[in-house]
Coordinates of C-alpha atoms in Angstrom, one line a residue:
X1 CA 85.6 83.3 129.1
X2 CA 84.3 84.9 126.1
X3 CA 82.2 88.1 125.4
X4 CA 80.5 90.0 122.7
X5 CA 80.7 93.9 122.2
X6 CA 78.0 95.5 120.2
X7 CA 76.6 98.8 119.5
X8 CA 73.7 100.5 117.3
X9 CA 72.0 98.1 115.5
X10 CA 69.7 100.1 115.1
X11 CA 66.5 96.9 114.8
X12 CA 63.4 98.1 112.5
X13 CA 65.3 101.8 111.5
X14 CA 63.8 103.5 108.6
X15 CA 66.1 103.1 105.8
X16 CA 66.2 105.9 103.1
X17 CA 68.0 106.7 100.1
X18 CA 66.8 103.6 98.3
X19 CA 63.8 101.9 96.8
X20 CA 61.1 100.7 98.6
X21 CA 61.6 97.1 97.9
X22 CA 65.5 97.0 98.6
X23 CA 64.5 98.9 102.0
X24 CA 62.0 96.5 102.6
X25 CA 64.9 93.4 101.8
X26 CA 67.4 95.4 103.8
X27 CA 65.5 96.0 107.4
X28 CA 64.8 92.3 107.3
X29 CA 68.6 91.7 106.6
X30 CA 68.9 93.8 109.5
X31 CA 67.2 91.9 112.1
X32 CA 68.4 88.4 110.4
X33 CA 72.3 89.7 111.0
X34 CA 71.5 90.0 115.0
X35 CA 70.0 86.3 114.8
X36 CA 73.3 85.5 113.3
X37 CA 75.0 87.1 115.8
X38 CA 73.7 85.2 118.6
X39 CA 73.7 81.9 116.7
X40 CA 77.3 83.1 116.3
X41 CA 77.6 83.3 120.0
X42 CA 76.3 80.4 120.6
X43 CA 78.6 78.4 118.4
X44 CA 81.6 79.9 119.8
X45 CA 80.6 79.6 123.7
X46 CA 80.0 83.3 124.2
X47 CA 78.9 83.7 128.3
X48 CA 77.3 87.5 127.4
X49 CA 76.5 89.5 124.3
X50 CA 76.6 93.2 125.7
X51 CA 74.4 95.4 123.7
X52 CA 75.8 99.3 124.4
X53 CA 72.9 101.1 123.4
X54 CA 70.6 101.6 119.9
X55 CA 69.4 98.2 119.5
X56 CA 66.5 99.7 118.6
X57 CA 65.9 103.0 116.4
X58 CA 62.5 105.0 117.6
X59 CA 60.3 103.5 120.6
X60 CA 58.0 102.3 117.5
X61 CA 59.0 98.9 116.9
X62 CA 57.0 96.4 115.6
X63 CA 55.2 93.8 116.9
X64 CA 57.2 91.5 114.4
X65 CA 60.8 92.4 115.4
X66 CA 60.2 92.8 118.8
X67 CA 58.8 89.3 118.8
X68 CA 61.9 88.2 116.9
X69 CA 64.4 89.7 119.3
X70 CA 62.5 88.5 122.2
X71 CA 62.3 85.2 120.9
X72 CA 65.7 85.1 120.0
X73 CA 67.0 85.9 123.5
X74 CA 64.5 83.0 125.0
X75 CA 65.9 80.7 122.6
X76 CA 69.8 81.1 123.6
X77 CA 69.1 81.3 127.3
X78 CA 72.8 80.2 127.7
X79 CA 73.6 83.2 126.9
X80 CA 73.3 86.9 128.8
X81 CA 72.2 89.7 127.0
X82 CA 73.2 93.0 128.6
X83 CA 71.9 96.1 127.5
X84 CA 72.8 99.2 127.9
X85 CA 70.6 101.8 126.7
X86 CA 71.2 104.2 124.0
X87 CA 69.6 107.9 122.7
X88 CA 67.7 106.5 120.0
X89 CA 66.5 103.2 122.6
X90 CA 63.4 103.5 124.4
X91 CA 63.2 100.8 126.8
X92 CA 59.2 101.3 127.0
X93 CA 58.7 98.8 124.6
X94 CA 59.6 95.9 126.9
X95 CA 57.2 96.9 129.3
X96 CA 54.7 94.9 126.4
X97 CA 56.1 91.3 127.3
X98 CA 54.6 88.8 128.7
X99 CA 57.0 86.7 130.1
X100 CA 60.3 89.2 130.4
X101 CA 63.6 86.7 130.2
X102 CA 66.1 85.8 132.7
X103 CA 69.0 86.3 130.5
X104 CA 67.7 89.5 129.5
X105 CA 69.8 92.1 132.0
X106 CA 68.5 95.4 131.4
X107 CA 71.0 98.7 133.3
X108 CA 69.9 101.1 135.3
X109 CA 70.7 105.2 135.5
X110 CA 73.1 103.5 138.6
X111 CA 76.0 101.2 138.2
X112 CA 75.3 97.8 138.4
X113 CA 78.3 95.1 138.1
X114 CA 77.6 91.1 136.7
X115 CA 80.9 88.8 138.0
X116 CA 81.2 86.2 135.7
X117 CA 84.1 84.7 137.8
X118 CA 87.5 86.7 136.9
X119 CA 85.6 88.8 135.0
X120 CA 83.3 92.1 135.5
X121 CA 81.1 93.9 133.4
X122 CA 79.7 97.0 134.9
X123 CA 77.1 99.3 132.6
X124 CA 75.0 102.4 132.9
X125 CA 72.6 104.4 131.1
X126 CA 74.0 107.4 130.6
X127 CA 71.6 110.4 131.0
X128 CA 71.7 114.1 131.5
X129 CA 70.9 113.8 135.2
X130 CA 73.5 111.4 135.8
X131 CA 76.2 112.2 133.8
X132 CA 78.5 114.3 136.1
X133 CA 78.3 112.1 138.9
X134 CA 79.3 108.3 136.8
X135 CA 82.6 108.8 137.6
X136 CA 82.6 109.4 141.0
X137 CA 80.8 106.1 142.0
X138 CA 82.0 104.0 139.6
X139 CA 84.0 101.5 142.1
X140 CA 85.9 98.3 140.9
X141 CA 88.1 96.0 142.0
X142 CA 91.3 96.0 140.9
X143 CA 91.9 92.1 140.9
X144 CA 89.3 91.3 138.2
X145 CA 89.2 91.8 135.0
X146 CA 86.6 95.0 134.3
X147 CA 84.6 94.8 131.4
X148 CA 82.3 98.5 131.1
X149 CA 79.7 99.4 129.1
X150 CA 78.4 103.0 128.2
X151 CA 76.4 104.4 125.2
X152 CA 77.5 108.0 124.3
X153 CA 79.6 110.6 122.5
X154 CA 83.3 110.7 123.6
X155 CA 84.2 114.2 124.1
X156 CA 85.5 116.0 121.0
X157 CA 84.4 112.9 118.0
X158 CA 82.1 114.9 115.6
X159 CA 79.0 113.9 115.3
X160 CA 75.2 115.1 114.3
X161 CA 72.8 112.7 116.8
X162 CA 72.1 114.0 120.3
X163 CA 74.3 112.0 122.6
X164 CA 75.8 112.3 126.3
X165 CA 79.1 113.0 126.7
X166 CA 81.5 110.9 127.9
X167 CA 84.6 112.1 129.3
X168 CA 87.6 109.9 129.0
X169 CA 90.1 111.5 131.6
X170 CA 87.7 111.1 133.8
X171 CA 87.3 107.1 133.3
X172 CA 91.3 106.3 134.2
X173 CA 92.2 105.0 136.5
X174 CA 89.3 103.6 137.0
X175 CA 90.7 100.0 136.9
X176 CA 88.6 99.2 133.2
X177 CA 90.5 97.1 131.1
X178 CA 88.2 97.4 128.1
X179 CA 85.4 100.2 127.9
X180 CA 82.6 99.0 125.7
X181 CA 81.4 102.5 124.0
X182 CA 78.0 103.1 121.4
X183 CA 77.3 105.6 119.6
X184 CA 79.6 106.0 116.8
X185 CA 79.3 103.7 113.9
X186 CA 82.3 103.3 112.7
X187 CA 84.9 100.7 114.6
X188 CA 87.6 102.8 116.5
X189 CA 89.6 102.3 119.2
X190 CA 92.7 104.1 121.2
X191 CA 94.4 104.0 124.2
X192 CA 92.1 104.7 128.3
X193 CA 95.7 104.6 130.5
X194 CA 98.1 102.5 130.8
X195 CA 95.9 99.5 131.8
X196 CA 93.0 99.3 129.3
X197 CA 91.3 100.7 126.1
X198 CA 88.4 102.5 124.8
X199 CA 86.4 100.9 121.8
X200 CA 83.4 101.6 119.6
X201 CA 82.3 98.6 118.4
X202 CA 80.6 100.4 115.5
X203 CA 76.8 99.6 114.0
X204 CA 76.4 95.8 113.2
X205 CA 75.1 96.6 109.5
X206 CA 75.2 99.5 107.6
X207 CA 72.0 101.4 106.7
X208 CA 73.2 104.3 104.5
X209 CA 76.0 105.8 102.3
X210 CA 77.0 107.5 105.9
X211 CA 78.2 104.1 107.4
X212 CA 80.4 103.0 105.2
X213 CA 83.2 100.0 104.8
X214 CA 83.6 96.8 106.8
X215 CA 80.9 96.4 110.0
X216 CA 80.6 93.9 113.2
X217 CA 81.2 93.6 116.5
X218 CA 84.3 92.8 118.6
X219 CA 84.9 89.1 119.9
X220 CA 86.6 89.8 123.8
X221 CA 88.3 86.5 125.1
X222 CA 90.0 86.3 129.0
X223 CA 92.7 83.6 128.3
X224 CA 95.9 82.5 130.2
X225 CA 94.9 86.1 132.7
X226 CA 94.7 88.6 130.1
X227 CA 92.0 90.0 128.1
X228 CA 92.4 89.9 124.2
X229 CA 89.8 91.6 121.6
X230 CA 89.3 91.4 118.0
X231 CA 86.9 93.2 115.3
X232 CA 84.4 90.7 113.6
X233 CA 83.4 91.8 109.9
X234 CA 79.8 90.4 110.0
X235 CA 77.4 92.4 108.2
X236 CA 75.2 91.8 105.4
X237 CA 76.0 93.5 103.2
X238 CA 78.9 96.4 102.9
X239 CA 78.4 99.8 101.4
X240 CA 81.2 101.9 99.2
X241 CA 81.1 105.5 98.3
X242 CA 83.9 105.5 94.9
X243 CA 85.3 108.1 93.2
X244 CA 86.2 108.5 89.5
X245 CA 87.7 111.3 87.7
X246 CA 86.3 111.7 84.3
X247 CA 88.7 113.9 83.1
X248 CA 91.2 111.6 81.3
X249 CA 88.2 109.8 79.0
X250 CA 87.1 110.7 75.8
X251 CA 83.3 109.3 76.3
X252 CA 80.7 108.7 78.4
X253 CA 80.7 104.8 76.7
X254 CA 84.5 104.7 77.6
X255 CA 84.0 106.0 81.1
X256 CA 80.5 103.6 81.6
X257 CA 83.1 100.7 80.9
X258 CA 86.1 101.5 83.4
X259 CA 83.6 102.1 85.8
X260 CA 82.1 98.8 85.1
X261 CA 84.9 96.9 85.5
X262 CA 87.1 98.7 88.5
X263 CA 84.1 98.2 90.6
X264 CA 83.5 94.4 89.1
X265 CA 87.2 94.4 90.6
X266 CA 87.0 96.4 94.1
X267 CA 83.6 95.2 95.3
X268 CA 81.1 92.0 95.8
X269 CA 78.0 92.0 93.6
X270 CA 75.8 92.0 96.9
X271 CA 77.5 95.8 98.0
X272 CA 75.2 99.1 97.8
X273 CA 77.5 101.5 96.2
X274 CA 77.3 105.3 95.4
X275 CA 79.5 106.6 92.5
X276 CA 80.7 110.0 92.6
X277 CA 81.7 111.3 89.1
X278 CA 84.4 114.4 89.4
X279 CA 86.9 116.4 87.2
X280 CA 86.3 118.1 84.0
X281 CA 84.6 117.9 81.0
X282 CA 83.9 118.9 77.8
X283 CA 80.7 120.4 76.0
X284 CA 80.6 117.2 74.0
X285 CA 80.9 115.2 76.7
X286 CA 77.5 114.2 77.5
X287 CA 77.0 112.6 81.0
X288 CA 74.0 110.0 81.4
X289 CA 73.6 109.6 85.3
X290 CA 70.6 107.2 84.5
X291 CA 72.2 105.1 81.8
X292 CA 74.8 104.8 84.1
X293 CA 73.1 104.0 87.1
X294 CA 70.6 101.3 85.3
X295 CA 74.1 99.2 83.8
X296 CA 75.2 99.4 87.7
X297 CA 72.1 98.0 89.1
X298 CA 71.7 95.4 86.7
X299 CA 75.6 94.6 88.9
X300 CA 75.1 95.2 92.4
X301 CA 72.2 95.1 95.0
X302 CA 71.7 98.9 94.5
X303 CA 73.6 101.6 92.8
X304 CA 73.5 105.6 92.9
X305 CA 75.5 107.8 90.8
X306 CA 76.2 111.5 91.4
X307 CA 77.8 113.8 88.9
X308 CA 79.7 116.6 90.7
X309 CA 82.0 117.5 87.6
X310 CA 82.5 120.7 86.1
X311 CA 82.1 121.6 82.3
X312 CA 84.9 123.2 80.8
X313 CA 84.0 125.8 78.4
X314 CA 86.5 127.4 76.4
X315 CA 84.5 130.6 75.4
X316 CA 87.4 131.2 72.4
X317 CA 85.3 128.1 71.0
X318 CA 82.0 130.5 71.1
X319 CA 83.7 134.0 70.6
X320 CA 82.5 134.2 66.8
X321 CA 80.1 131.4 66.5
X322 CA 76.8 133.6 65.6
X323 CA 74.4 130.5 65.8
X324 CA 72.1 130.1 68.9
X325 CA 74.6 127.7 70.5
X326 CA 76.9 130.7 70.5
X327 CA 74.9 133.3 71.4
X328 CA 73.7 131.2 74.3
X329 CA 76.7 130.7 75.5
X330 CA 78.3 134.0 75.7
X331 CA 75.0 135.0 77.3
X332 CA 75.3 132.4 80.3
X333 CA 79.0 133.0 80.7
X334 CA 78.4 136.6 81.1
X335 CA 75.9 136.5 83.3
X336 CA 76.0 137.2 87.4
X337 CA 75.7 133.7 88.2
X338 CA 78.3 131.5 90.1
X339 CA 80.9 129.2 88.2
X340 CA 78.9 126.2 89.3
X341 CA 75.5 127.9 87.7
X342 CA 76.6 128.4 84.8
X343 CA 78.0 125.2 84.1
X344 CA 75.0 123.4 84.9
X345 CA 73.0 125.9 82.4
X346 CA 75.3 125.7 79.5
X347 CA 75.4 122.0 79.7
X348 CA 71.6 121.7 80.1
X349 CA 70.6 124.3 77.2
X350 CA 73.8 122.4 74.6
X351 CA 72.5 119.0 75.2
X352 CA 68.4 120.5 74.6
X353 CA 69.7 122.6 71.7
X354 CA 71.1 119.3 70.4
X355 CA 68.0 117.0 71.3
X356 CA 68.9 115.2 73.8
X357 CA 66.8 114.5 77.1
X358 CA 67.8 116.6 79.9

């Protein structure tokens, strides 16, 4: 008996941060990776795929993707799809079919339990109305193997998006062998009690610079009476924030080169990476986030470079230098602005005072 666990796919989700035509390549990718998934499914003699919340992003999905997703749960009707929903789902949107499939198993505000012979799996959409009470009537039988499935925030994880809080102590005991979680997009898992686990199966495919590293889903198998999980890397495409320190090269050429080839090393050409320059620098060390970013997306899919680095001015080099340069350096350094300020100034007005595009 095998099962699928995943989470915030997030189908038809605006993608920012990049151009139009790589967003446009990536939202297709997108939907492509959940048909992959189920043909995955299918290959491997999944029984359910459950779907704990965010499948979709906004109740605006196309007529396209929903079509698509639709079609694709028609086509695999060997398979169950159960969906729990999540805070960005709105479930409106399948009010629009025609012909709502069988395999399709949408839950309810209440708990509602599918046997698939030694096995369980019991979901609910969490809400604000029902959230204190889940506990209480969540009932299962301790012979079987329980499979559950909630979208929301566990209680003291971090996180910006609106969610429903799940508490965890509250869920022991509970006879769950495996708690099926949404919400967070990066895998993670730990310890329920001593009988199961908690695990957030983490988005599918990453979007943006803020879901980074390896994403998936997690394959559950019930073998010889015991229930065994694994993480599935799956995605597209992967996504890398690096850091280099420029402080240790003597130009931008020599720094345009390591960078070049570390990341040649580290990462597949198909990866969306951000660079993040950092360290020190001197006044003659002119940084070209442009010339660097064009070499790196000429590389990989897409590319992005930010320069946090800090000029280092050593005003003994300016004390007695009476030319403008000089002048227009003592005058920024002894100004009211911050550290960070002036940096940015000095190395703007040198590199116009020498020419250069800014």
């Amino acid at each position: 008996m095998k099962f699928i666990h995943v989470s915030d796919l997030h189908l038809d989700s605006k993608i920012d941060g990049i151009p139009t035509d790589k967003s446009r390549i990536r939202r297709e990718e997108i939907v492509n990776t959940f048909e992959r998934l189920v043909a995955y499914a299918s290959n491997n003699q999944v029984h359910a795929i459950i779907i704990a919340g965010d499948m979709f992003d906004t109740s605006r999905v196309t007529i396209k993707t929903r079509e698509r997703v639709i079609g694709t749960v028609k086509k695999y009707s060997n398979i169950d799809f159960l969906y729990v929903a999540g805070n960005h789902d709105e479930i409106n949107f399948l009010s629009q079919i025609e012909e709502f499939p069988e395999n399709l198993i949408i839950f309810s505000d209440n708990w509602q339990s599918i046997d698939y012979g030694d096995c369980v799996v019991s979901g609910i959409n969490l809400t604000n109305l029902n959230q204190k009470i889940i506990y209480d009537t969540l009932i299962l039988d301790k012979s079987k193997v329980n499979i559950v499935a909630i979208h929301g925030q566990v209680a003291g994880y971090n996180c910006s998006d609106k969610a429903e809080i799940i508490s965890l102590p509250k869920l022991k005991d509970k006879n769950i062998d495996y708690l099926a979680l949404g919400h967070i997009h990066s895998y993670s898992r730990g310890v329920l009690d001593e009988r199961g686990e908690y695990v957030y199966s983490g988005c599918l495919d990453g979007r943006g610079f803020d879901e980074l590293g390896d994403k998936g889903f997690v394959l559950l198998e019930y073998k010889d009476q015991k229930l065994q999980s694994q993480f599935i890397k799956f995605s597209s495409r992967n996504l890398y924030e690096i850091e280099y320190d420029v402080s240790d090269k003597t130009s931008f050429y020599e720094l345009c080169d390591f960078i070049e080839q570390d990341l040649l090393k580290k990462i597949d050409a198909n990866s969306l990476v951000k660079v993040v320059l950092k360290g020190k620098h001197k006044t003659d060390f002119y940084i070209d986030k442009f010339s660097l970013a064009t070499k790196l997306n000429n590389l990989f899919f897409f590319a992005k470079v930010y320069d946090k680095t800090e000029l280092e001015v050593n005003l003994s080099d300016y004390e007695f230098d009476k030319s403008v340069r000089g002048e227009f350096v003592r005058a920024v350094w002894e100004s009211e602005l911050d550290s960070q300020e002036k940096n940015k100034i000095i190395m703007c007005g040198l590199s116009a005072l020498k020419g250069e595009e800014i």
